[in-house]
Amino acid sequence: MDTTQRTEQQRSADRRRRELLEAADRVVLRDGPQASMNAIAAEAGITKPILYRHFGDKSGLYAALAKRHTDALLNSLREALDAPADRRERVEATLDTYLAAIEARPQVYRFLMHPAEGGTGTDQGFDVGKHSAPLLRRMGEELAQVIEERLDLGPGSQQLARVWGHGIVGMMHAAGDWWLGERPCTRAQLVKSLADLLWGRLAAAGDKVGGPGF
Amino acid sequence: MDTTQRTEQQRSADRRRRELLEAADRVVLRDGPQASMNAIAAEAGITKPILYRHFGDKSGLYAALAKRHTDALLNSLREALDAPADRRERVEATLDTYLAAIEARPQVYRFLMHPAEGGTGTDQGFDVGKHSAPLLRRMGEELAQVIEERLDLGPGSQQLARVWGHGIVGMMHAAGDWWLGERPCTRAQLVKSLADLLWGRLAAAGDKVGGPGF
DNA sequence: AGACTCGGGTTACCGCTAGTAACATATTAT
DNA sequence: ATAATATGTTACTAGCGGTAACCCGAGTCT
């Protein structure tokens, strides 16, 4: 009948969509974030217009692609964040989970951080703030929520939690990015150093002696 | 004779170069980071190949342009960082300086964070880690140096300082980016929240009562 | 004077990208 | 059979970064 047919077609469409996303995944994994629509279409064994029929435009495809990985990573992070352990352990586990993920698949990670880079130039005037990777934003909000749920921060806790959420995520991201490029230490050392920073060792450290003679 | 002529020409070339950079500046300020070479050339009153003669390629121009702003911003930051005040005040002043800068010229700031986005595809294989904005890296290294110079961190201080430098810069950047987009609070509040985070309030906060029944 | 290099400039092009219009084909409903 | 609908293709546009080839005016050598 009518309904069964529609579902038939939709199922087929959904399967196609998944296939296309997987092909795109492979290409991005190989070529990095500047993978072209042509290349993705070729990898999927079809031609460009089909991609556009399914995803609208490039940022549409990228958004769909990003959503999958972002969801997956966020699930891992939630797990680490919700583990039954004390706070320091949970923080370290979360940092380590993130760093392990970006270490395992740098190209994907790189893609997630530099997604669209501006569309056809629609209004390009005051959309500043939207340019940051959605992954960072989502992680920031997620962490903010956990912080606000679990910690007693007194008045203004919600705003404080959000600032901290985005700040901590940014710290993790920048440090991870730098670490991935230079590999100056092991992952465990990096995790410990960052956790130490969050634990206030910066404020607690003493001044160095023998300063500028004063 | 010969030398004077060479310097004459070089002076002229340098002046041209500055003019071109200023034109590029105007365009970037107007169009954001995706300003095209054509547009920049037009703004400067000349045509593309001249730009290429002066700067090699787009990333060359962008690098030159970025260097100016990066240097300027880093000078301001150094000033705040070296002020004769206690540590907390210096940290807050530095955060505030950075945030004021990105608040004043968001387009420029946006450009500094998303500079090249990949050249003609030379080797595009394993250069991960290089994609982050040079500004972030330079700020991270700079801060690391100051930390290592001034703080007594015990053994492994150099690595610790570098991790912290990049981590703190990342925190500042991500929080600033988010703040610029949503404007959820005043700059002063943001500064205080971030400083609180660095001062270990995350570790010091108490657990919230009335958790999941356990 | 006349040929000659040489720096600053332009036009016209290449190869590539994102995105689209128009045409072709199969499957299905009536 | 016929109309409609999804699925796919070819062939195109507009604009990008980048470059080769030419062009012209000013100074220099003989």
Coordinates of C-alpha atoms (C1' of nucleotides) in Angstrom, one line a residue, chain A residues 5 35-38 48-49 52 56-58 120, chain C residues 16-24 28-30:
Chain A
Q5 CA 6.0 1.8 -0.1
A35 CA 38.5 16.1 0.8
S36 CA 36.6 17.1 -2.2
M37 CA 33.0 16.3 -3.1
N38 CA 34.3 14.7 -6.3
K48 CA 28.4 14.5 -7.4
P49 CA 24.7 15.4 -7.8
Y52 CA 24.0 17.1 -3.2
G56 CA 22.2 19.7 0.3
D57 CA 25.7 21.1 0.2
K58 CA 29.1 20.4 1.4
T120 CA 29.0 30.5 -0.4
Chain C
dC16 C1' 40.7 22.9 -9.6
dT17 C1' 36.7 23.6 -6.6
dA18 C1' 31.4 23.8 -5.1
dG19 C1' 27.2 23.7 -7.0
dT20 C1' 23.4 23.1 -10.8
dA21 C1' 20.5 22.4 -14.9
dA22 C1' 19.0 19.3 -18.0
dC23 C1' 18.7 15.0 -19.8
dA24 C1' 18.3 9.8 -19.5
dT28 C1' 6.0 1.5 -10.0
dA29 C1' 0.6 3.1 -9.9
dT30 C1' -3.3 3.6 -12.2

